[in-house]
Structure formats: C-alpha cells, structure tokens
Amino acid sequence: MQTDTAQHCTTLPVQHGGPGRFYIRVHFCWSLPMWTDLLPLMTYCFVMSSTPGPNNVMLATSGALFGYRRALPQIFGQVSGVAVQTYVTCLGLGSLFVAFPVLHQILRITGAVYLIYLAWKLCASSIGEAQAAKPLSFAQAALFQAVNPKSWVRAITLATVFMPAGLSAPMGALVVAVVGAVIGIPSVSMWALFGVAIRRLLTDPRKQRIFNLSMGAMLVVLAISFLR
C-alpha cells in the first residue's frame, strides 16, 4: 500500500555543561502516515478481526461458559499473539511462505488437527466438565496463532499490501502491528460479549449441551475449510 507521510519537526534546547555553559537547539523531524492513509489498513484489520474464525468461535464459547472477565486473558493473549505474528511477518518472515509454499500446507493441516481436537474436547465433555473447565490462558491464546491459518493469512496480507511507505521496516511493522491490536481488542471482544449475552439461556443443561455441540461443529467446519 503506497501511503503519503506527514513530516513533524521539533526543536529542543540542549544544555552543554562545563565552563562557559551554553545552550544549543537541536532540530529533528520524523514522519508518520497520515490518518487518512491508515483507513484501508484499519478497515482490513476490522474485517479480519470481526468475521468468524477459530479465535472468535472460541471466544464466544468462553464468554458463554465462563463470562467476560474470565475470558479477558484469552482476549489479550489472542490480540498479543496476532500483533507479534504481524510484526515479525512484516519484518520478513512472510517471505518464507512465498519461497516455500509447502509451509502453508503444514500450517493448514496442523491448525485443522488442533481445531478438531478442540471440537472433540468441547463436544465430548459433560455439562459438569464444561463448567469446571477453564478458558484458554494468555499464553495458550497467544501461541495458538502460530497454527491458526487465518492469522497467518492476515499477517502475510498486511506485510505485502499494507506496509506504510516512507518508514523504516521496523517502524512500519510496528505501526501495522499496533493498529491491528487497537482495532482487534474491541472487535474480538464483541464475540466474547455475544457469548455472555446468551449465557443466561444456557442454564438448562440440555441447551448448554446443544450450544457445545454447535460450537464444536463450527470448529470442525473451520478445520475442513483449512484443508480445502
């Protein structure tokens, strides 16, 4: 993505110590993308963060079974994992997937197997086991991004299409990762809050069982889509 940059300049007084003390003024400038140029990046991050995927299905499940507060570590772990993944991909990791397409297949298969495992665990658990279980921890949610194909597609697209022009690679990668995180937190929170909203409907064991089976089925469908 080609972007124009706005240049910002600052003049700072700097004291020179010792005998004959005097002041000099240091003039420096830096550039940051204009907010209007970040709109396509922000829009893409919102769409990818808000649409259904493994992360959001698991967040809706955690919100429904455990409430929003207990789902917060999972939310922040997910967003942090995606941010780190985006940063390192923008710095050049994404080129590995271009050079070695087989890595895409490995990620798809690994991610699909893990999702099927989660679906089986969710569907096979009894009501008591589901209530006694725990949502994903911060570390588990962050590490899951390493095998989440949707997160890799997002990171590679950001690295190849939305890197701001006029910035160094580390600064551009940081801007993209931070924008993604800022957009991501409220976007994925909506899924956890959706789970919280339907939580009162799951007091009946039969309805909770149906919900678990439905969420498990969605994870299986996502796993199958990864293998296509």
JSON list of C-alpha atoms in Angstrom, two decimals:
[
{"chain": "A", "resi": 1, "resn": "MET", "atom": "CA", "xyz": [0.00, 0.00, 0.00]},
{"chain": "A", "resi": 2, "resn": "GLN", "atom": "CA", "xyz": [1.53, 3.29, -1.05]},
{"chain": "A", "resi": 3, "resn": "THR", "atom": "CA", "xyz": [0.99, 5.99, 1.55]},
{"chain": "A", "resi": 4, "resn": "ASP", "atom": "CA", "xyz": [1.94, 9.62, 1.85]},
{"chain": "A", "resi": 5, "resn": "THR", "atom": "CA", "xyz": [3.54, 10.70, 5.08]},
{"chain": "A", "resi": 6, "resn": "ALA", "atom": "CA", "xyz": [3.25, 13.82, 7.18]},
{"chain": "A", "resi": 7, "resn": "GLN", "atom": "CA", "xyz": [6.51, 15.24, 8.45]},
{"chain": "A", "resi": 8, "resn": "HIS", "atom": "CA", "xyz": [6.66, 16.51, 12.02]},
{"chain": "A", "resi": 9, "resn": "CYS", "atom": "CA", "xyz": [9.54, 18.67, 13.20]},
{"chain": "A", "resi": 10, "resn": "THR", "atom": "CA", "xyz": [10.58, 19.60, 16.73]},
{"chain": "A", "resi": 11, "resn": "THR", "atom": "CA", "xyz": [13.23, 21.93, 18.09]},
{"chain": "A", "resi": 12, "resn": "LEU", "atom": "CA", "xyz": [14.65, 21.10, 21.52]},
{"chain": "A", "resi": 13, "resn": "PRO", "atom": "CA", "xyz": [17.07, 23.13, 23.63]},
{"chain": "A", "resi": 14, "resn": "VAL", "atom": "CA", "xyz": [20.06, 21.08, 24.77]},
{"chain": "A", "resi": 15, "resn": "GLN", "atom": "CA", "xyz": [22.34, 22.31, 27.56]},
{"chain": "A", "resi": 16, "resn": "HIS", "atom": "CA", "xyz": [26.09, 21.94, 27.15]},
{"chain": "A", "resi": 17, "resn": "GLY", "atom": "CA", "xyz": [27.69, 21.61, 30.59]},
{"chain": "A", "resi": 18, "resn": "GLY", "atom": "CA", "xyz": [31.08, 22.68, 31.88]},
{"chain": "A", "resi": 19, "resn": "PRO", "atom": "CA", "xyz": [32.75, 26.09, 31.90]},
{"chain": "A", "resi": 20, "resn": "GLY", "atom": "CA", "xyz": [31.22, 28.53, 29.52]},
{"chain": "A", "resi": 21, "resn": "ARG", "atom": "CA", "xyz": [27.92, 26.72, 29.69]},
{"chain": "A", "resi": 22, "resn": "PHE", "atom": "CA", "xyz": [25.65, 27.42, 26.72]},
{"chain": "A", "resi": 23, "resn": "TYR", "atom": "CA", "xyz": [22.54, 26.12, 25.03]},
{"chain": "A", "resi": 24, "resn": "ILE", "atom": "CA", "xyz": [22.15, 24.78, 21.53]},
{"chain": "A", "resi": 25, "resn": "ARG", "atom": "CA", "xyz": [18.98, 23.90, 19.70]},
{"chain": "A", "resi": 26, "resn": "VAL", "atom": "CA", "xyz": [18.58, 20.52, 18.06]},
{"chain": "A", "resi": 27, "resn": "HIS", "atom": "CA", "xyz": [16.15, 20.35, 15.15]},
{"chain": "A", "resi": 28, "resn": "PHE", "atom": "CA", "xyz": [14.87, 16.94, 14.12]},
{"chain": "A", "resi": 29, "resn": "CYS", "atom": "CA", "xyz": [12.00, 15.62, 12.05]},
{"chain": "A", "resi": 30, "resn": "TRP", "atom": "CA", "xyz": [10.14, 12.36, 11.74]},
{"chain": "A", "resi": 31, "resn": "SER", "atom": "CA", "xyz": [7.42, 11.07, 9.50]},
{"chain": "A", "resi": 32, "resn": "LEU", "atom": "CA", "xyz": [4.26, 9.15, 10.25]},
{"chain": "A", "resi": 33, "resn": "PRO", "atom": "CA", "xyz": [1.49, 8.02, 7.89]},
{"chain": "A", "resi": 34, "resn": "MET", "atom": "CA", "xyz": [-1.49, 10.35, 7.65]},
{"chain": "A", "resi": 35, "resn": "TRP", "atom": "CA", "xyz": [-4.57, 9.02, 9.41]},
{"chain": "A", "resi": 36, "resn": "THR", "atom": "CA", "xyz": [-6.48, 9.03, 6.14]},
{"chain": "A", "resi": 37, "resn": "ASP", "atom": "CA", "xyz": [-3.82, 6.73, 4.66]},
{"chain": "A", "resi": 38, "resn": "LEU", "atom": "CA", "xyz": [-4.31, 4.30, 7.55]},
{"chain": "A", "resi": 39, "resn": "LEU", "atom": "CA", "xyz": [-8.02, 3.88, 6.85]},
{"chain": "A", "resi": 40, "resn": "PRO", "atom": "CA", "xyz": [-7.58, 0.94, 4.42]},
{"chain": "A", "resi": 41, "resn": "LEU", "atom": "CA", "xyz": [-5.31, -0.77, 6.99]},
{"chain": "A", "resi": 42, "resn": "MET", "atom": "CA", "xyz": [-7.80, -0.14, 9.80]},
{"chain": "A", "resi": 43, "resn": "THR", "atom": "CA", "xyz": [-10.70, -1.39, 7.65]},
{"chain": "A", "resi": 44, "resn": "TYR", "atom": "CA", "xyz": [-8.88, -4.61, 6.76]},
{"chain": "A", "resi": 45, "resn": "CYS", "atom": "CA", "xyz": [-7.94, -5.25, 10.40]},
{"chain": "A", "resi": 46, "resn": "PHE", "atom": "CA", "xyz": [-11.54, -4.67, 11.48]},
{"chain": "A", "resi": 47, "resn": "VAL", "atom": "CA", "xyz": [-12.90, -7.08, 8.89]},
{"chain": "A", "resi": 48, "resn": "MET", "atom": "CA", "xyz": [-10.38, -9.81, 9.73]},
{"chain": "A", "resi": 49, "resn": "SER", "atom": "CA", "xyz": [-10.86, -9.36, 13.48]},
{"chain": "A", "resi": 50, "resn": "SER", "atom": "CA", "xyz": [-14.66, -9.28, 13.38]},
{"chain": "A", "resi": 51, "resn": "THR", "atom": "CA", "xyz": [-15.52, -12.07, 10.97]},
{"chain": "A", "resi": 52, "resn": "PRO", "atom": "CA", "xyz": [-15.95, -15.70, 12.09]},
{"chain": "A", "resi": 53, "resn": "GLY", "atom": "CA", "xyz": [-12.81, -17.73, 12.62]},
{"chain": "A", "resi": 54, "resn": "PRO", "atom": "CA", "xyz": [-11.24, -20.08, 15.15]},
{"chain": "A", "resi": 55, "resn": "ASN", "atom": "CA", "xyz": [-10.32, -17.27, 17.55]},
{"chain": "A", "resi": 56, "resn": "ASN", "atom": "CA", "xyz": [-13.78, -15.74, 17.62]},
{"chain": "A", "resi": 57, "resn": "VAL", "atom": "CA", "xyz": [-15.64, -19.04, 17.88]},
{"chain": "A", "resi": 58, "resn": "MET", "atom": "CA", "xyz": [-13.52, -19.97, 20.90]},
{"chain": "A", "resi": 59, "resn": "LEU", "atom": "CA", "xyz": [-14.05, -16.52, 22.42]},
{"chain": "A", "resi": 60, "resn": "ALA", "atom": "CA", "xyz": [-17.82, -16.80, 22.04]},
{"chain": "A", "resi": 61, "resn": "THR", "atom": "CA", "xyz": [-17.64, -20.19, 23.74]},
{"chain": "A", "resi": 62, "resn": "SER", "atom": "CA", "xyz": [-15.52, -18.81, 26.59]},
{"chain": "A", "resi": 63, "resn": "GLY", "atom": "CA", "xyz": [-17.85, -15.85, 27.06]},
{"chain": "A", "resi": 64, "resn": "ALA", "atom": "CA", "xyz": [-20.87, -18.14, 27.24]},
{"chain": "A", "resi": 65, "resn": "LEU", "atom": "CA", "xyz": [-19.32, -20.70, 29.60]},
{"chain": "A", "resi": 66, "resn": "PHE", "atom": "CA", "xyz": [-17.13, -18.52, 31.81]},
{"chain": "A", "resi": 67, "resn": "GLY", "atom": "CA", "xyz": [-18.18, -14.87, 31.43]},
{"chain": "A", "resi": 68, "resn": "TYR", "atom": "CA", "xyz": [-16.35, -11.86, 30.01]},
{"chain": "A", "resi": 69, "resn": "ARG", "atom": "CA", "xyz": [-13.95, -11.27, 32.89]},
{"chain": "A", "resi": 70, "resn": "ARG", "atom": "CA", "xyz": [-12.55, -14.81, 32.79]},
{"chain": "A", "resi": 71, "resn": "ALA", "atom": "CA", "xyz": [-12.24, -14.53, 29.01]},
{"chain": "A", "resi": 72, "resn": "LEU", "atom": "CA", "xyz": [-10.04, -11.40, 29.22]},
{"chain": "A", "resi": 73, "resn": "PRO", "atom": "CA", "xyz": [-6.70, -13.28, 29.36]},
{"chain": "A", "resi": 74, "resn": "GLN", "atom": "CA", "xyz": [-7.75, -15.16, 26.24]},
{"chain": "A", "resi": 75, "resn": "ILE", "atom": "CA", "xyz": [-8.71, -11.89, 24.51]},
{"chain": "A", "resi": 76, "resn": "PHE", "atom": "CA", "xyz": [-5.42, -10.17, 25.31]},
{"chain": "A", "resi": 77, "resn": "GLY", "atom": "CA", "xyz": [-3.40, -13.30, 24.56]},
{"chain": "A", "resi": 78, "resn": "GLN", "atom": "CA", "xyz": [-5.06, -13.62, 21.17]},
{"chain": "A", "resi": 79, "resn": "VAL", "atom": "CA", "xyz": [-4.50, -9.95, 20.28]},
{"chain": "A", "resi": 80, "resn": "SER", "atom": "CA", "xyz": [-0.90, -10.00, 21.54]},
{"chain": "A", "resi": 81, "resn": "GLY", "atom": "CA", "xyz": [-0.12, -13.18, 19.62]},
{"chain": "A", "resi": 82, "resn": "VAL", "atom": "CA", "xyz": [-1.52, -11.71, 16.41]},
{"chain": "A", "resi": 83, "resn": "ALA", "atom": "CA", "xyz": [0.43, -8.47, 16.98]},
{"chain": "A", "resi": 84, "resn": "VAL", "atom": "CA", "xyz": [3.75, -10.30, 17.41]},
{"chain": "A", "resi": 85, "resn": "GLN", "atom": "CA", "xyz": [2.96, -12.53, 14.45]},
{"chain": "A", "resi": 86, "resn": "THR", "atom": "CA", "xyz": [2.19, -9.46, 12.32]},
{"chain": "A", "resi": 87, "resn": "TYR", "atom": "CA", "xyz": [5.35, -7.66, 13.39]},
{"chain": "A", "resi": 88, "resn": "VAL", "atom": "CA", "xyz": [7.77, -10.49, 12.60]},
{"chain": "A", "resi": 89, "resn": "THR", "atom": "CA", "xyz": [5.95, -11.25, 9.33]},
{"chain": "A", "resi": 90, "resn": "CYS", "atom": "CA", "xyz": [6.27, -7.62, 8.25]},
{"chain": "A", "resi": 91, "resn": "LEU", "atom": "CA", "xyz": [9.99, -7.80, 9.04]},
{"chain": "A", "resi": 92, "resn": "GLY", "atom": "CA", "xyz": [10.47, -10.60, 6.54]},
{"chain": "A", "resi": 93, "resn": "LEU", "atom": "CA", "xyz": [9.05, -13.83, 7.93]},
{"chain": "A", "resi": 94, "resn": "GLY", "atom": "CA", "xyz": [6.27, -13.68, 5.37]},
{"chain": "A", "resi": 95, "resn": "SER", "atom": "CA", "xyz": [8.79, -14.12, 2.56]},
{"chain": "A", "resi": 96, "resn": "LEU", "atom": "CA", "xyz": [9.38, -17.68, 3.78]},
{"chain": "A", "resi": 97, "resn": "PHE", "atom": "CA", "xyz": [5.79, -18.59, 2.88]},
{"chain": "A", "resi": 98, "resn": "VAL", "atom": "CA", "xyz": [6.29, -17.12, -0.58]},
{"chain": "A", "resi": 99, "resn": "ALA", "atom": "CA", "xyz": [9.55, -19.04, -1.06]},
{"chain": "A", "resi": 100, "resn": "PHE", "atom": "CA", "xyz": [8.25, -22.29, 0.45]},
{"chain": "A", "resi": 101, "resn": "PRO", "atom": "CA", "xyz": [4.50, -22.77, -0.29]},
{"chain": "A", "resi": 102, "resn": "VAL", "atom": "CA", "xyz": [4.61, -26.14, 1.49]},
{"chain": "A", "resi": 103, "resn": "LEU", "atom": "CA", "xyz": [4.64, -24.19, 4.77]},
{"chain": "A", "resi": 104, "resn": "HIS", "atom": "CA", "xyz": [1.06, -23.13, 4.02]},
{"chain": "A", "resi": 105, "resn": "GLN", "atom": "CA", "xyz": [0.02, -26.76, 3.80]},
{"chain": "A", "resi": 106, "resn": "ILE", "atom": "CA", "xyz": [1.79, -27.65, 7.03]},
{"chain": "A", "resi": 107, "resn": "LEU", "atom": "CA", "xyz": [0.05, -24.80, 8.86]},
{"chain": "A", "resi": 108, "resn": "ARG", "atom": "CA", "xyz": [-3.34, -25.71, 7.43]},
{"chain": "A", "resi": 109, "resn": "ILE", "atom": "CA", "xyz": [-3.03, -29.34, 8.48]},
{"chain": "A", "resi": 110, "resn": "THR", "atom": "CA", "xyz": [-1.65, -28.51, 11.94]},
{"chain": "A", "resi": 111, "resn": "GLY", "atom": "CA", "xyz": [-4.33, -25.88, 12.55]},
{"chain": "A", "resi": 112, "resn": "ALA", "atom": "CA", "xyz": [-7.09, -28.19, 11.33]},
{"chain": "A", "resi": 113, "resn": "VAL", "atom": "CA", "xyz": [-5.96, -31.05, 13.57]},
{"chain": "A", "resi": 114, "resn": "TYR", "atom": "CA", "xyz": [-5.85, -28.75, 16.60]},
{"chain": "A", "resi": 115, "resn": "LEU", "atom": "CA", "xyz": [-9.32, -27.38, 15.88]},
{"chain": "A", "resi": 116, "resn": "ILE", "atom": "CA", "xyz": [-10.74, -30.88, 15.54]},
{"chain": "A", "resi": 117, "resn": "TYR", "atom": "CA", "xyz": [-9.14, -31.75, 18.88]},
{"chain": "A", "resi": 118, "resn": "LEU", "atom": "CA", "xyz": [-10.77, -28.70, 20.50]},
{"chain": "A", "resi": 119, "resn": "ALA", "atom": "CA", "xyz": [-14.11, -29.58, 18.92]},
{"chain": "A", "resi": 120, "resn": "TRP", "atom": "CA", "xyz": [-13.92, -33.15, 20.21]},
{"chain": "A", "resi": 121, "resn": "LYS", "atom": "CA", "xyz": [-12.95, -31.93, 23.67]},
{"chain": "A", "resi": 122, "resn": "LEU", "atom": "CA", "xyz": [-15.87, -29.50, 23.73]},
{"chain": "A", "resi": 123, "resn": "CYS", "atom": "CA", "xyz": [-18.45, -31.96, 22.39]},
{"chain": "A", "resi": 124, "resn": "ALA", "atom": "CA", "xyz": [-17.33, -34.95, 24.46]},
{"chain": "A", "resi": 125, "resn": "SER", "atom": "CA", "xyz": [-17.33, -33.12, 27.78]},
{"chain": "A", "resi": 126, "resn": "SER", "atom": "CA", "xyz": [-20.27, -33.47, 30.10]},
{"chain": "A", "resi": 127, "resn": "ILE", "atom": "CA", "xyz": [-22.09, -30.43, 31.47]},
{"chain": "A", "resi": 128, "resn": "GLY", "atom": "CA", "xyz": [-20.17, -30.57, 34.73]},
{"chain": "A", "resi": 129, "resn": "GLU", "atom": "CA", "xyz": [-16.85, -30.93, 32.96]},
{"chain": "A", "resi": 130, "resn": "ALA", "atom": "CA", "xyz": [-17.60, -27.96, 30.69]},
{"chain": "A", "resi": 131, "resn": "GLN", "atom": "CA", "xyz": [-18.42, -25.77, 33.67]},
{"chain": "A", "resi": 132, "resn": "ALA", "atom": "CA", "xyz": [-15.33, -26.91, 35.58]},
{"chain": "A", "resi": 133, "resn": "ALA", "atom": "CA", "xyz": [-13.03, -26.32, 32.61]},
{"chain": "A", "resi": 134, "resn": "LYS", "atom": "CA", "xyz": [-11.08, -23.12, 32.07]},
{"chain": "A", "resi": 135, "resn": "PRO", "atom": "CA", "xyz": [-10.88, -20.73, 29.12]},
{"chain": "A", "resi": 136, "resn": "LEU", "atom": "CA", "xyz": [-7.61, -20.50, 27.22]},
{"chain": "A", "resi": 137, "resn": "SER", "atom": "CA", "xyz": [-4.88, -18.75, 29.17]},
{"chain": "A", "resi": 138, "resn": "PHE", "atom": "CA", "xyz": [-2.99, -15.71, 27.83]},
{"chain": "A", "resi": 139, "resn": "ALA", "atom": "CA", "xyz": [-0.07, -17.89, 26.70]},
{"chain": "A", "resi": 140, "resn": "GLN", "atom": "CA", "xyz": [-2.30, -20.57, 25.13]},
{"chain": "A", "resi": 141, "resn": "ALA", "atom": "CA", "xyz": [-4.28, -17.99, 23.15]},
{"chain": "A", "resi": 142, "resn": "ALA", "atom": "CA", "xyz": [-1.08, -16.26, 22.00]},
{"chain": "A", "resi": 143, "resn": "LEU", "atom": "CA", "xyz": [0.65, -19.49, 20.97]},
{"chain": "A", "resi": 144, "resn": "PHE", "atom": "CA", "xyz": [-2.43, -20.71, 19.12]},
{"chain": "A", "resi": 145, "resn": "GLN", "atom": "CA", "xyz": [-1.80, -18.03, 16.48]},
{"chain": "A", "resi": 146, "resn": "ALA", "atom": "CA", "xyz": [1.26, -19.98, 15.35]},
{"chain": "A", "resi": 147, "resn": "VAL", "atom": "CA", "xyz": [-1.04, -22.72, 13.97]},
{"chain": "A", "resi": 148, "resn": "ASN", "atom": "CA", "xyz": [-4.01, -20.53, 13.05]},
{"chain": "A", "resi": 149, "resn": "PRO", "atom": "CA", "xyz": [-4.09, -20.25, 9.23]},
{"chain": "A", "resi": 150, "resn": "LYS", "atom": "CA", "xyz": [-6.44, -17.26, 9.29]},
{"chain": "A", "resi": 151, "resn": "SER", "atom": "CA", "xyz": [-3.96, -15.31, 11.43]},
{"chain": "A", "resi": 152, "resn": "TRP", "atom": "CA", "xyz": [-1.14, -16.15, 9.01]},
{"chain": "A", "resi": 153, "resn": "VAL", "atom": "CA", "xyz": [-3.21, -15.06, 6.00]},
{"chain": "A", "resi": 154, "resn": "ARG", "atom": "CA", "xyz": [-3.91, -11.79, 7.78]},
{"chain": "A", "resi": 155, "resn": "ALA", "atom": "CA", "xyz": [-0.26, -11.23, 8.74]},
{"chain": "A", "resi": 156, "resn": "ILE", "atom": "CA", "xyz": [1.07, -12.03, 5.24]},
{"chain": "A", "resi": 157, "resn": "THR", "atom": "CA", "xyz": [-1.51, -9.75, 3.61]},
{"chain": "A", "resi": 158, "resn": "LEU", "atom": "CA", "xyz": [-0.64, -6.91, 5.98]},
{"chain": "A", "resi": 159, "resn": "ALA", "atom": "CA", "xyz": [3.06, -7.38, 5.24]},
{"chain": "A", "resi": 160, "resn": "THR", "atom": "CA", "xyz": [2.64, -7.42, 1.46]},
{"chain": "A", "resi": 161, "resn": "VAL", "atom": "CA", "xyz": [-0.15, -4.88, 0.94]},
{"chain": "A", "resi": 162, "resn": "PHE", "atom": "CA", "xyz": [-0.46, -2.52, 3.90]},
{"chain": "A", "resi": 163, "resn": "MET", "atom": "CA", "xyz": [3.10, -1.67, 4.97]},
{"chain": "A", "resi": 164, "resn": "PRO", "atom": "CA", "xyz": [3.33, 2.15, 5.16]},
{"chain": "A", "resi": 165, "resn": "ALA", "atom": "CA", "xyz": [5.71, 3.80, 2.73]},
{"chain": "A", "resi": 166, "resn": "GLY", "atom": "CA", "xyz": [8.31, 6.26, 3.96]},
{"chain": "A", "resi": 167, "resn": "LEU", "atom": "CA", "xyz": [9.05, 4.39, 7.18]},
{"chain": "A", "resi": 168, "resn": "SER", "atom": "CA", "xyz": [11.83, 2.00, 8.08]},
{"chain": "A", "resi": 169, "resn": "ALA", "atom": "CA", "xyz": [10.87, -1.67, 8.14]},
{"chain": "A", "resi": 170, "resn": "PRO", "atom": "CA", "xyz": [10.85, -1.92, 11.97]},
{"chain": "A", "resi": 171, "resn": "MET", "atom": "CA", "xyz": [8.79, 1.28, 12.35]},
{"chain": "A", "resi": 172, "resn": "GLY", "atom": "CA", "xyz": [6.36, 0.32, 9.58]},
{"chain": "A", "resi": 173, "resn": "ALA", "atom": "CA", "xyz": [5.92, -3.15, 11.08]},
{"chain": "A", "resi": 174, "resn": "LEU", "atom": "CA", "xyz": [5.30, -1.58, 14.49]},
{"chain": "A", "resi": 175, "resn": "VAL", "atom": "CA", "xyz": [2.65, 0.77, 13.10]},
{"chain": "A", "resi": 176, "resn": "VAL", "atom": "CA", "xyz": [0.84, -2.10, 11.38]},
{"chain": "A", "resi": 177, "resn": "ALA", "atom": "CA", "xyz": [1.00, -4.33, 14.47]},
{"chain": "A", "resi": 178, "resn": "VAL", "atom": "CA", "xyz": [-0.20, -1.59, 16.83]},
{"chain": "A", "resi": 179, "resn": "VAL", "atom": "CA", "xyz": [-3.07, -0.54, 14.56]},
{"chain": "A", "resi": 180, "resn": "GLY", "atom": "CA", "xyz": [-4.12, -4.19, 14.30]},
{"chain": "A", "resi": 181, "resn": "ALA", "atom": "CA", "xyz": [-4.05, -4.59, 18.08]},
{"chain": "A", "resi": 182, "resn": "VAL", "atom": "CA", "xyz": [-6.01, -1.39, 18.75]},
{"chain": "A", "resi": 183, "resn": "ILE", "atom": "CA", "xyz": [-8.68, -2.43, 16.24]},
{"chain": "A", "resi": 184, "resn": "GLY", "atom": "CA", "xyz": [-8.59, -6.05, 17.37]},
{"chain": "A", "resi": 185, "resn": "ILE", "atom": "CA", "xyz": [-9.38, -5.67, 21.08]},
{"chain": "A", "resi": 186, "resn": "PRO", "atom": "CA", "xyz": [-12.91, -4.22, 20.68]},
{"chain": "A", "resi": 187, "resn": "SER", "atom": "CA", "xyz": [-13.59, -6.34, 17.60]},
{"chain": "A", "resi": 188, "resn": "VAL", "atom": "CA", "xyz": [-12.89, -9.70, 19.24]},
{"chain": "A", "resi": 189, "resn": "SER", "atom": "CA", "xyz": [-14.48, -8.55, 22.49]},
{"chain": "A", "resi": 190, "resn": "MET", "atom": "CA", "xyz": [-17.81, -8.42, 20.66]},
{"chain": "A", "resi": 191, "resn": "TRP", "atom": "CA", "xyz": [-17.64, -12.19, 20.25]},
{"chain": "A", "resi": 192, "resn": "ALA", "atom": "CA", "xyz": [-16.96, -12.76, 23.93]},
{"chain": "A", "resi": 193, "resn": "LEU", "atom": "CA", "xyz": [-19.79, -10.37, 24.81]},
{"chain": "A", "resi": 194, "resn": "PHE", "atom": "CA", "xyz": [-22.07, -12.25, 22.42]},
{"chain": "A", "resi": 195, "resn": "GLY", "atom": "CA", "xyz": [-21.30, -15.37, 24.42]},
{"chain": "A", "resi": 196, "resn": "VAL", "atom": "CA", "xyz": [-22.05, -13.51, 27.65]},
{"chain": "A", "resi": 197, "resn": "ALA", "atom": "CA", "xyz": [-25.38, -12.30, 26.21]},
{"chain": "A", "resi": 198, "resn": "ILE", "atom": "CA", "xyz": [-26.59, -15.85, 25.57]},
{"chain": "A", "resi": 199, "resn": "ARG", "atom": "CA", "xyz": [-25.17, -17.20, 28.81]},
{"chain": "A", "resi": 200, "resn": "ARG", "atom": "CA", "xyz": [-28.48, -16.90, 30.65]},
{"chain": "A", "resi": 201, "resn": "LEU", "atom": "CA", "xyz": [-30.05, -19.17, 28.05]},
{"chain": "A", "resi": 202, "resn": "LEU", "atom": "CA", "xyz": [-27.59, -21.92, 28.87]},
{"chain": "A", "resi": 203, "resn": "THR", "atom": "CA", "xyz": [-28.68, -22.57, 32.45]},
{"chain": "A", "resi": 204, "resn": "ASP", "atom": "CA", "xyz": [-30.68, -25.51, 31.13]},
{"chain": "A", "resi": 205, "resn": "PRO", "atom": "CA", "xyz": [-28.24, -28.47, 30.73]},
{"chain": "A", "resi": 206, "resn": "ARG", "atom": "CA", "xyz": [-29.91, -29.55, 27.51]},
{"chain": "A", "resi": 207, "resn": "LYS", "atom": "CA", "xyz": [-29.48, -26.12, 25.93]},
{"chain": "A", "resi": 208, "resn": "GLN", "atom": "CA", "xyz": [-25.87, -25.93, 27.07]},
{"chain": "A", "resi": 209, "resn": "ARG", "atom": "CA", "xyz": [-25.25, -29.32, 25.51]},
{"chain": "A", "resi": 210, "resn": "ILE", "atom": "CA", "xyz": [-26.74, -28.09, 22.23]},
{"chain": "A", "resi": 211, "resn": "PHE", "atom": "CA", "xyz": [-24.56, -24.98, 22.41]},
{"chain": "A", "resi": 212, "resn": "ASN", "atom": "CA", "xyz": [-21.40, -27.04, 22.98]},
{"chain": "A", "resi": 213, "resn": "LEU", "atom": "CA", "xyz": [-22.24, -29.30, 20.06]},
{"chain": "A", "resi": 214, "resn": "SER", "atom": "CA", "xyz": [-22.96, -26.28, 17.85]},
{"chain": "A", "resi": 215, "resn": "MET", "atom": "CA", "xyz": [-19.66, -24.60, 18.71]},
{"chain": "A", "resi": 216, "resn": "GLY", "atom": "CA", "xyz": [-17.82, -27.88, 18.20]},
{"chain": "A", "resi": 217, "resn": "ALA", "atom": "CA", "xyz": [-19.47, -28.29, 14.81]},
{"chain": "A", "resi": 218, "resn": "MET", "atom": "CA", "xyz": [-18.39, -24.79, 13.81]},
{"chain": "A", "resi": 219, "resn": "LEU", "atom": "CA", "xyz": [-14.80, -25.61, 14.72]},
{"chain": "A", "resi": 220, "resn": "VAL", "atom": "CA", "xyz": [-14.97, -28.77, 12.60]},
{"chain": "A", "resi": 221, "resn": "VAL", "atom": "CA", "xyz": [-16.35, -26.78, 9.66]},
{"chain": "A", "resi": 222, "resn": "LEU", "atom": "CA", "xyz": [-13.49, -24.28, 10.01]},
{"chain": "A", "resi": 223, "resn": "ALA", "atom": "CA", "xyz": [-10.99, -27.15, 10.19]},
{"chain": "A", "resi": 224, "resn": "ILE", "atom": "CA", "xyz": [-12.39, -28.64, 6.98]},
{"chain": "A", "resi": 225, "resn": "SER", "atom": "CA", "xyz": [-12.21, -25.24, 5.27]},
{"chain": "A", "resi": 226, "resn": "PHE", "atom": "CA", "xyz": [-8.49, -25.08, 6.11]},
{"chain": "A", "resi": 227, "resn": "LEU", "atom": "CA", "xyz": [-7.91, -28.38, 4.32]},
{"chain": "A", "resi": 228, "resn": "ARG", "atom": "CA", "xyz": [-9.66, -27.42, 1.09]}
]
